[in-house]
PDB file of C-alpha atoms in Angstrom:
ATOM      1  CA  MET A1344       0.000   0.000   0.000  1.00 44.00           C
ATOM      2  CA  THR A1345       1.088   3.548  -0.506  1.00 45.00           C
ATOM      3  CA  GLY A1346       1.539   5.708   2.550  1.00 50.00           C
ATOM      4  CA  VAL A1347      -1.288   7.877   3.797  1.00 55.00           C
ATOM      5  CA  GLU A1348      -0.855  11.584   3.155  1.00 55.00           C
ATOM      6  CA  LYS A1349      -1.148  13.231   6.563  1.00 56.00           C
ATOM      7  CA  LYS A1350      -2.630  16.580   5.565  1.00 52.00           C
ATOM      8  CA  GLU A1351      -5.480  16.674   8.065  1.00 54.00           C
ATOM      9  CA  ALA A1352      -5.426  19.210  10.876  1.00 75.00           C
ATOM     10  CA  ALA A1353      -5.378  16.384  13.419  1.00 88.00           C
ATOM     11  CA  PRO A1354      -5.246  12.583  13.476  1.00 95.00           C
ATOM     12  CA  VAL A1355      -8.486  10.676  13.921  1.00 96.00           C
ATOM     13  CA  LEU A1356      -6.973   9.306  17.143  1.00 96.00           C
ATOM     14  CA  SER A1357      -3.928  10.612  18.965  1.00 96.00           C
ATOM     15  CA  VAL A1358      -2.291   9.233  22.111  1.00 97.00           C
ATOM     16  CA  ARG A1359       0.424  10.901  24.147  1.00 97.00           C
ATOM     17  CA  GLY A1360       2.214   9.486  27.165  1.00 98.00           C
ATOM     18  CA  LEU A1361      -0.329   6.732  27.815  1.00 98.00           C
ATOM     19  CA  ILE A1362       0.309   4.839  31.049  1.00 97.00           C
ATOM     20  CA  LYS A1363      -1.599   1.835  32.358  1.00 97.00           C
ATOM     21  CA  GLU A1364      -0.924  -0.104  35.534  1.00 96.00           C
ATOM     22  CA  PHE A1365      -2.436  -3.279  36.982  1.00 94.00           C
ATOM     23  CA  ASN A1366      -1.824  -3.871  40.693  1.00 92.00           C
ATOM     24  CA  GLY A1367       1.237  -1.651  40.645  1.00 90.00           C
ATOM     25  CA  HIS A1368       2.681  -3.285  37.526  1.00 94.00           C
ATOM     26  CA  ARG A1369       3.122  -0.855  34.637  1.00 96.00           C
ATOM     27  CA  VAL A1370       1.785  -2.432  31.426  1.00 97.00           C
ATOM     28  CA  LEU A1371       1.961   0.674  29.211  1.00 98.00           C
ATOM     29  CA  CYS A1372       4.899   2.997  29.762  1.00 97.00           C
ATOM     30  CA  GLY A1373       4.163   6.328  28.107  1.00 97.00           C
ATOM     31  CA  VAL A1374       2.924   5.183  24.680  1.00 98.00           C
ATOM     32  CA  ASP A1375       2.546   7.706  21.851  1.00 97.00           C
ATOM     33  CA  LEU A1376       0.729   7.006  18.587  1.00 96.00           C
ATOM     34  CA  ASP A1377      -1.278   8.710  15.853  1.00 97.00           C
ATOM     35  CA  LEU A1378      -3.954   7.144  13.650  1.00 97.00           C
ATOM     36  CA  TRP A1379      -4.631   9.192  10.526  1.00 97.00           C
ATOM     37  CA  LYS A1380      -7.664   9.145   8.281  1.00 96.00           C
ATOM     38  CA  GLY A1381      -7.443   6.335   5.742  1.00 96.00           C
ATOM     39  CA  GLU A1382      -4.469   4.735   7.498  1.00 97.00           C
ATOM     40  CA  VAL A1383      -4.019   1.120   8.532  1.00 98.00           C
ATOM     41  CA  LEU A1384      -1.927   1.105  11.705  1.00 98.00           C
ATOM     42  CA  VAL A1385      -0.779  -2.353  12.800  1.00 98.00           C
ATOM     43  CA  ILE A1386       0.493  -3.017  16.319  1.00 98.00           C
ATOM     44  CA  ILE A1387       2.729  -6.070  16.745  1.00 98.00           C
ATOM     45  CA  GLY A1388       4.759  -7.494  19.602  1.00 97.00           C
ATOM     46  CA  PRO A1389       5.170 -10.528  21.832  1.00 96.00           C
ATOM     47  CA  SER A1390       2.392 -11.826  24.069  1.00 93.00           C
ATOM     48  CA  GLY A1391       2.142  -9.724  27.211  1.00 93.00           C
ATOM     49  CA  SER A1392       3.653  -6.655  25.594  1.00 96.00           C
ATOM     50  CA  GLY A1393       0.565  -4.506  26.232  1.00 96.00           C
ATOM     51  CA  LYS A1394      -0.962  -4.555  22.747  1.00 96.00           C
ATOM     52  CA  SER A1395      -4.501  -5.510  23.742  1.00 95.00           C
ATOM     53  CA  THR A1396      -4.382  -3.245  26.787  1.00 96.00           C
ATOM     54  CA  LEU A1397      -3.437  -0.355  24.512  1.00 97.00           C
ATOM     55  CA  ILE A1398      -6.282  -0.950  22.068  1.00 96.00           C
ATOM     56  CA  ARG A1399      -8.761  -1.323  24.951  1.00 95.00           C
ATOM     57  CA  CYS A1400      -7.589   1.956  26.447  1.00 95.00           C
ATOM     58  CA  LEU A1401      -8.349   3.664  23.140  1.00 95.00           C
ATOM     59  CA  ASN A1402     -11.999   2.633  23.488  1.00 92.00           C
ATOM     60  CA  GLY A1403     -12.351   3.260  27.211  1.00 91.00           C
ATOM     61  CA  LEU A1404     -12.652  -0.427  28.071  1.00 93.00           C
ATOM     62  CA  GLU A1405      -9.590   0.057  30.255  1.00 93.00           C
ATOM     63  CA  LYS A1406      -8.962   3.346  32.023  1.00 93.00           C
ATOM     64  CA  ALA A1407      -5.434   4.659  31.614  1.00 95.00           C
ATOM     65  CA  ASN A1408      -3.536   5.850  34.677  1.00 95.00           C
ATOM     66  CA  GLY A1409      -1.885   8.681  32.795  1.00 96.00           C
ATOM     67  CA  GLY A1410      -1.500  10.373  29.451  1.00 97.00           C
ATOM     68  CA  GLU A1411      -4.088  11.731  27.044  1.00 96.00           C
ATOM     69  CA  ILE A1412      -6.274  10.497  24.206  1.00 96.00           C
ATOM     70  CA  ARG A1413      -7.640  12.851  21.564  1.00 95.00           C
ATOM     71  CA  ILE A1414     -10.183  12.255  18.805  1.00 94.00           C
ATOM     72  CA  ASP A1415      -9.980  14.702  15.909  1.00 94.00           C
ATOM     73  CA  GLY A1416      -7.846  16.909  18.131  1.00 93.00           C
ATOM     74  CA  GLU A1417     -10.327  17.042  21.034  1.00 93.00           C
ATOM     75  CA  ARG A1418      -9.086  15.656  24.331  1.00 95.00           C
ATOM     76  CA  ILE A1419     -11.182  12.916  25.939  1.00 93.00           C
ATOM     77  CA  ASP A1420     -11.976  13.303  29.610  1.00 93.00           C
ATOM     78  CA  GLN A1421     -11.190   9.732  30.615  1.00 90.00           C
ATOM     79  CA  ASN A1422     -13.366  10.063  33.721  1.00 91.00           C
ATOM     80  CA  SER A1423     -16.462  10.924  31.652  1.00 92.00           C
ATOM     81  CA  GLN A1424     -18.572   7.918  30.696  1.00 91.00           C
ATOM     82  CA  GLY A1425     -20.662  10.238  28.531  1.00 91.00           C
ATOM     83  CA  GLN A1426     -17.640  11.168  26.438  1.00 92.00           C
ATOM     84  CA  TRP A1427     -16.660   7.521  26.093  1.00 92.00           C
ATOM     85  CA  ARG A1428     -20.179   6.632  24.918  1.00 89.00           C
ATOM     86  CA  LEU A1429     -19.968   9.317  22.257  1.00 88.00           C
ATOM     87  CA  LEU A1430     -16.494   8.176  21.229  1.00 91.00           C
ATOM     88  CA  ARG A1431     -17.712   4.584  20.798  1.00 90.00           C
ATOM     89  CA  GLN A1432     -20.303   5.854  18.329  1.00 90.00           C
ATOM     90  CA  ARG A1433     -17.430   7.267  16.250  1.00 93.00           C
ATOM     91  CA  ILE A1434     -14.752   4.624  16.840  1.00 95.00           C
ATOM     92  CA  SER A1435     -15.949   1.019  16.527  1.00 95.00           C
ATOM     93  CA  MET A1436     -14.192  -2.052  17.881  1.00 95.00           C
ATOM     94  CA  VAL A1437     -13.897  -5.694  16.853  1.00 96.00           C
ATOM     95  CA  PHE A1438     -12.989  -8.091  19.657  1.00 93.00           C
ATOM     96  CA  GLN A1439     -11.118 -11.393  19.780  1.00 90.00           C
ATOM     97  CA  ASP A1440     -14.192 -13.374  20.801  1.00 89.00           C
ATOM     98  CA  TYR A1441     -16.804 -11.830  18.433  1.00 88.00           C
ATOM     99  CA  SER A1442     -19.026 -10.679  21.385  1.00 89.00           C
ATOM    100  CA  LEU A1443     -22.257 -11.305  19.481  1.00 94.00           C
ATOM    101  CA  PHE A1444     -25.521 -11.605  21.408  1.00 95.00           C
ATOM    102  CA  PRO A1445     -26.419 -15.322  21.160  1.00 95.00           C
ATOM    103  CA  HIS A1446     -30.176 -14.755  21.487  1.00 97.00           C
ATOM    104  CA  MET A1447     -30.308 -12.321  18.554  1.00 97.00           C
ATOM    105  CA  THR A1448     -30.157 -13.054  14.852  1.00 97.00           C
ATOM    106  CA  VAL A1449     -27.201 -11.867  12.815  1.00 97.00           C
ATOM    107  CA  LEU A1450     -29.157  -8.926  11.429  1.00 97.00           C
ATOM    108  CA  ARG A1451     -30.479  -7.966  14.855  1.00 97.00           C
ATOM    109  CA  ASN A1452     -26.933  -7.990  16.250  1.00 97.00           C
ATOM    110  CA  ILE A1453     -25.901  -5.617  13.482  1.00 97.00           C
ATOM    111  CA  CYS A1454     -28.869  -3.265  13.770  1.00 96.00           C
ATOM    112  CA  LEU A1455     -28.998  -2.925  17.538  1.00 95.00           C
ATOM    113  CA  ALA A1456     -26.432  -0.179  18.120  1.00 93.00           C
ATOM    114  CA  PRO A1457     -27.232   2.022  15.082  1.00 94.00           C
ATOM    115  CA  ALA A1458     -30.946   2.013  15.960  1.00 93.00           C
ATOM    116  CA  ARG A1459     -30.502   2.351  19.734  1.00 92.00           C
ATOM    117  CA  THR A1460     -28.134   5.307  19.450  1.00 91.00           C
ATOM    118  CA  GLY A1461     -30.407   7.032  16.950  1.00 90.00           C
ATOM    119  CA  ARG A1462     -27.827   7.034  14.201  1.00 89.00           C
ATOM    120  CA  TYR A1463     -30.355   5.328  11.912  1.00 93.00           C
ATOM    121  CA  THR A1464     -33.974   4.246  12.094  1.00 94.00           C
ATOM    122  CA  LYS A1465     -34.627   0.509  12.464  1.00 93.00           C
ATOM    123  CA  ASP A1466     -35.517   0.235   8.777  1.00 95.00           C
ATOM    124  CA  GLN A1467     -32.426   2.169   7.712  1.00 95.00           C
ATOM    125  CA  ALA A1468     -30.223   0.048   9.980  1.00 95.00           C
ATOM    126  CA  ALA A1469     -31.699  -3.155   8.524  1.00 96.00           C
ATOM    127  CA  GLU A1470     -31.112  -1.946   4.960  1.00 96.00           C
ATOM    128  CA  ILE A1471     -27.540  -0.962   5.743  1.00 96.00           C
ATOM    129  CA  GLY A1472     -26.985  -4.246   7.569  1.00 96.00           C
ATOM    130  CA  MET A1473     -28.106  -6.297   4.598  1.00 97.00           C
ATOM    131  CA  GLU A1474     -25.884  -4.338   2.211  1.00 96.00           C
ATOM    132  CA  LEU A1475     -22.901  -4.845   4.499  1.00 96.00           C
ATOM    133  CA  LEU A1476     -23.619  -8.566   4.863  1.00 96.00           C
ATOM    134  CA  LYS A1477     -23.534  -8.843   1.076  1.00 95.00           C
ATOM    135  CA  ARG A1478     -20.076  -7.267   1.098  1.00 93.00           C
ATOM    136  CA  VAL A1479     -18.769 -10.038   3.364  1.00 94.00           C
ATOM    137  CA  TRP A1480     -20.715 -12.805   1.576  1.00 94.00           C
ATOM    138  CA  LEU A1481     -23.076 -13.505   4.471  1.00 96.00           C
ATOM    139  CA  ASP A1482     -26.408 -12.054   3.369  1.00 96.00           C
ATOM    140  CA  ASP A1483     -27.851 -15.583   3.387  1.00 97.00           C
ATOM    141  CA  LYS A1484     -27.108 -15.753   7.142  1.00 97.00           C
ATOM    142  CA  ALA A1485     -29.039 -12.612   8.118  1.00 97.00           C
ATOM    143  CA  HIS A1486     -31.687 -14.520  10.058  1.00 97.00           C
ATOM    144  CA  ALA A1487     -29.399 -17.176  11.501  1.00 97.00           C
ATOM    145  CA  TYR A1488     -28.182 -17.125  15.097  1.00 97.00           C
ATOM    146  CA  PRO A1489     -24.497 -16.877  16.049  1.00 96.00           C
ATOM    147  CA  ALA A1490     -24.348 -20.505  17.231  1.00 96.00           C
ATOM    148  CA  GLU A1491     -25.253 -21.588  13.697  1.00 97.00           C
ATOM    149  CA  LEU A1492     -22.172 -19.874  12.231  1.00 96.00           C
ATOM    150  CA  SER A1493     -18.512 -20.836  12.105  1.00 94.00           C
ATOM    151  CA  GLY A1494     -15.975 -18.762  13.993  1.00 94.00           C
ATOM    152  CA  GLY A1495     -14.870 -17.026  10.809  1.00 94.00           C
ATOM    153  CA  GLN A1496     -18.458 -16.191   9.908  1.00 95.00           C
ATOM    154  CA  GLN A1497     -19.123 -14.818  13.393  1.00 95.00           C
ATOM    155  CA  GLN A1498     -16.074 -12.583  13.175  1.00 95.00           C
ATOM    156  CA  ARG A1499     -17.180 -11.282   9.781  1.00 96.00           C
ATOM    157  CA  VAL A1500     -20.542 -10.453  11.348  1.00 96.00           C
ATOM    158  CA  ALA A1501     -18.683  -8.634  14.138  1.00 96.00           C
ATOM    159  CA  ILE A1502     -16.855  -6.574  11.504  1.00 96.00           C
ATOM    160  CA  VAL A1503     -20.162  -5.745   9.814  1.00 96.00           C
ATOM    161  CA  ARG A1504     -21.578  -4.702  13.179  1.00 96.00           C
ATOM    162  CA  ALA A1505     -18.651  -2.308  13.590  1.00 96.00           C
ATOM    163  CA  LEU A1506     -19.121  -0.926  10.067  1.00 96.00           C
ATOM    164  CA  ALA A1507     -22.858  -0.424  10.588  1.00 95.00           C
ATOM    165  CA  MET A1508     -22.148   2.559  12.849  1.00 94.00           C
ATOM    166  CA  SER A1509     -20.408   4.329   9.918  1.00 94.00           C
ATOM    167  CA  PRO A1510     -17.412   4.910  12.197  1.00 95.00           C
ATOM    168  CA  GLU A1511     -14.477   7.213  11.630  1.00 95.00           C
ATOM    169  CA  ALA A1512     -12.163   4.326  12.517  1.00 97.00           C
ATOM    170  CA  ILE A1513     -12.274   0.691  13.609  1.00 97.00           C
ATOM    171  CA  LEU A1514     -10.090  -0.859  16.308  1.00 97.00           C
ATOM    172  CA  PHE A1515      -9.285  -4.574  15.975  1.00 97.00           C
ATOM    173  CA  ASP A1516      -8.037  -6.554  18.974  1.00 96.00           C
ATOM    174  CA  GLU A1517      -6.385  -9.694  17.549  1.00 94.00           C
ATOM    175  CA  PRO A1518      -9.437 -10.487  15.383  1.00 94.00           C
ATOM    176  CA  THR A1519      -8.118 -13.867  14.196  1.00 94.00           C
ATOM    177  CA  SER A1520      -6.683 -15.213  17.455  1.00 91.00           C
ATOM    178  CA  ALA A1521      -9.763 -17.311  18.285  1.00 88.00           C
ATOM    179  CA  LEU A1522     -10.077 -18.802  14.794  1.00 91.00           C
ATOM    180  CA  ASP A1523      -8.830 -22.061  13.376  1.00 89.00           C
ATOM    181  CA  PRO A1524      -6.323 -21.817  10.505  1.00 86.00           C
ATOM    182  CA  GLU A1525      -8.930 -22.582   7.835  1.00 83.00           C
ATOM    183  CA  THR A1526     -11.094 -19.570   8.730  1.00 90.00           C
ATOM    184  CA  ILE A1527      -8.398 -16.966   9.428  1.00 94.00           C
ATOM    185  CA  SER A1528      -8.161 -16.118   5.741  1.00 93.00           C
ATOM    186  CA  GLU A1529     -11.904 -15.341   5.620  1.00 92.00           C
ATOM    187  CA  VAL A1530     -11.478 -12.537   8.123  1.00 95.00           C
ATOM    188  CA  LEU A1531      -8.157 -11.259   6.781  1.00 95.00           C
ATOM    189  CA  ASN A1532      -9.608 -11.018   3.273  1.00 94.00           C
ATOM    190  CA  VAL A1533     -12.436  -8.815   4.568  1.00 95.00           C
ATOM    191  CA  MET A1534      -9.935  -6.606   6.390  1.00 96.00           C
ATOM    192  CA  LYS A1535      -7.779  -6.324   3.276  1.00 95.00           C
ATOM    193  CA  GLN A1536     -10.863  -5.259   1.332  1.00 95.00           C
ATOM    194  CA  LEU A1537     -11.631  -2.588   3.930  1.00 96.00           C
ATOM    195  CA  ALA A1538      -8.054  -1.327   3.691  1.00 96.00           C
ATOM    196  CA  THR A1539      -8.270  -0.945  -0.091  1.00 95.00           C
ATOM    197  CA  GLU A1540     -11.495   1.043   0.421  1.00 94.00           C
ATOM    198  CA  GLY A1541      -9.700   3.512   2.697  1.00 95.00           C
ATOM    199  CA  THR A1542     -11.159   2.397   6.026  1.00 96.00           C
ATOM    200  CA  THR A1543      -9.195   3.829   8.952  1.00 97.00           C
ATOM    201  CA  MET A1544      -8.046   0.932  11.132  1.00 98.00           C
ATOM    202  CA  ALA A1545      -5.795   0.199  14.098  1.00 98.00           C
ATOM    203  CA  VAL A1546      -5.101  -3.528  14.264  1.00 98.00           C
ATOM    204  CA  VAL A1547      -3.454  -5.599  16.984  1.00 97.00           C
ATOM    205  CA  THR A1548      -2.389  -8.841  15.324  1.00 96.00           C
ATOM    206  CA  HIS A1549       0.082 -11.714  15.228  1.00 94.00           C
ATOM    207  CA  GLU A1550      -0.479 -12.078  11.464  1.00 95.00           C
ATOM    208  CA  MET A1551       2.834 -10.754  10.134  1.00 96.00           C
ATOM    209  CA  GLY A1552       1.906 -11.373   6.495  1.00 95.00           C
ATOM    210  CA  PHE A1553      -1.148  -9.158   6.903  1.00 95.00           C
ATOM    211  CA  ALA A1554       0.943  -6.468   8.598  1.00 96.00           C
ATOM    212  CA  ARG A1555       3.534  -6.492   5.838  1.00 96.00           C
ATOM    213  CA  GLU A1556       0.963  -6.430   3.039  1.00 96.00           C
ATOM    214  CA  VAL A1557      -1.708  -4.071   4.343  1.00 96.00           C
ATOM    215  CA  ALA A1558      -0.227  -1.710   6.938  1.00 97.00           C
ATOM    216  CA  ASP A1559       0.721   1.882   6.243  1.00 97.00           C
ATOM    217  CA  ASN A1560       2.526   2.059   9.566  1.00 97.00           C
ATOM    218  CA  VAL A1561       3.663  -0.630  12.024  1.00 98.00           C
ATOM    219  CA  ILE A1562       4.319  -0.203  15.744  1.00 98.00           C
ATOM    220  CA  PHE A1563       6.439  -2.769  17.552  1.00 98.00           C
ATOM    221  CA  LEU A1564       5.466  -2.795  21.230  1.00 98.00           C
ATOM    222  CA  ASP A1565       7.463  -4.640  23.883  1.00 97.00           C
ATOM    223  CA  GLN A1566       7.034  -4.469  27.665  1.00 96.00           C
ATOM    224  CA  GLY A1567       4.696  -1.519  27.256  1.00 97.00           C
ATOM    225  CA  VAL A1568       7.163   0.557  25.259  1.00 97.00           C
ATOM    226  CA  VAL A1569       7.085   1.521  21.576  1.00 98.00           C
ATOM    227  CA  VAL A1570      10.455   0.088  20.590  1.00 98.00           C
ATOM    228  CA  GLU A1571      10.159   1.014  16.919  1.00 97.00           C
ATOM    229  CA  ASP A1572       7.613   2.306  14.428  1.00 97.00           C
ATOM    230  CA  GLY A1573       7.590   2.986  10.740  1.00 97.00           C
ATOM    231  CA  PRO A1574       6.408   1.679   7.386  1.00 97.00           C
ATOM    232  CA  PRO A1575       6.327  -2.112   7.012  1.00 97.00           C
ATOM    233  CA  SER A1576       9.240  -2.028   4.547  1.00 96.00           C
ATOM    234  CA  MET A1577      11.445  -0.626   7.321  1.00 97.00           C
ATOM    235  CA  ILE A1578      10.118  -2.692  10.219  1.00 97.00           C
ATOM    236  CA  PHE A1579      10.269  -6.026   8.399  1.00 97.00           C
ATOM    237  CA  ASP A1580      13.207  -5.529   6.034  1.00 96.00           C
ATOM    238  CA  SER A1581      15.572  -3.228   7.931  1.00 96.00           C
ATOM    239  CA  PRO A1582      14.553  -2.843  11.579  1.00 96.00           C
ATOM    240  CA  GLN A1583      16.755  -0.419  13.476  1.00 96.00           C
ATOM    241  CA  GLN A1584      16.457  -1.929  16.959  1.00 97.00           C
ATOM    242  CA  ALA A1585      17.973  -5.225  18.079  1.00 97.00           C
ATOM    243  CA  ARG A1586      14.820  -6.131  20.027  1.00 97.00           C
ATOM    244  CA  THR A1587      12.738  -5.773  16.852  1.00 97.00           C
ATOM    245  CA  ARG A1588      15.151  -7.946  14.922  1.00 97.00           C
ATOM    246  CA  ASP A1589      15.105 -10.622  17.629  1.00 96.00           C
ATOM    247  CA  PHE A1590      11.281 -10.684  17.703  1.00 97.00           C
ATOM    248  CA  LEU A1591      10.922 -10.929  13.938  1.00 96.00           C
ATOM    249  CA  ALA A1592      13.526 -13.676  13.774  1.00 95.00           C
ATOM    250  CA  MET A1593      11.308 -15.712  16.094  1.00 94.00           C
ATOM    251  CA  VAL A1594       7.985 -15.157  14.299  1.00 92.00           C
ATOM    252  CA  LEU A1595       8.898 -14.996  10.612  1.00 87.00           C
TER     253      LEU A1595
END
């Protein structure tokens, strides 16, 4: 992919000095990052490096102990649940475990948030939901229940649910980690399609091939610290830090 031209007045999401602690243990140690409109930002690193904690802090699912988060240049009051609710209407998230409501049909899962928040009427949400399901080849599953779908199909529904809010960006927390090898490609292909369409995404993943192919920028996180960041050509082909080289030697 070509790099994103960063001409906007402010990134869609900006983080400065983000700190997160659990029981006195510092998991994030002053993380900085910017997510620009149309960019695919991929966050890689070993297990326990703080990747999922970081992405959850960006959506208010974990409260940071320090630092600031801005959306379109406006600082989020991290103590305000009202501001977090508004942010979640603008920044969607896709989880590791799909998080679909088992008692609702696929279409109902997709329509719930857009209709409940007033972004669309129920009829509009249903129409949008069906169009999005067609894009991920699941329109024939609209009236099925999650238990009737494979893991890959459920995760594609979760992506559609995120898209149905017409978000400014989507956060992905290891979206393929719960899938078997045969269904991982289903989800990655949808994400690649979104990238080619200019969808703004921040993705935590262990899929190095996806990161190399799709990312505009890659962050390597280790022990809560951004060790290195840059375009995938630099991170994968000529990393500057020894820790990055050691990690890639283990996973590639």
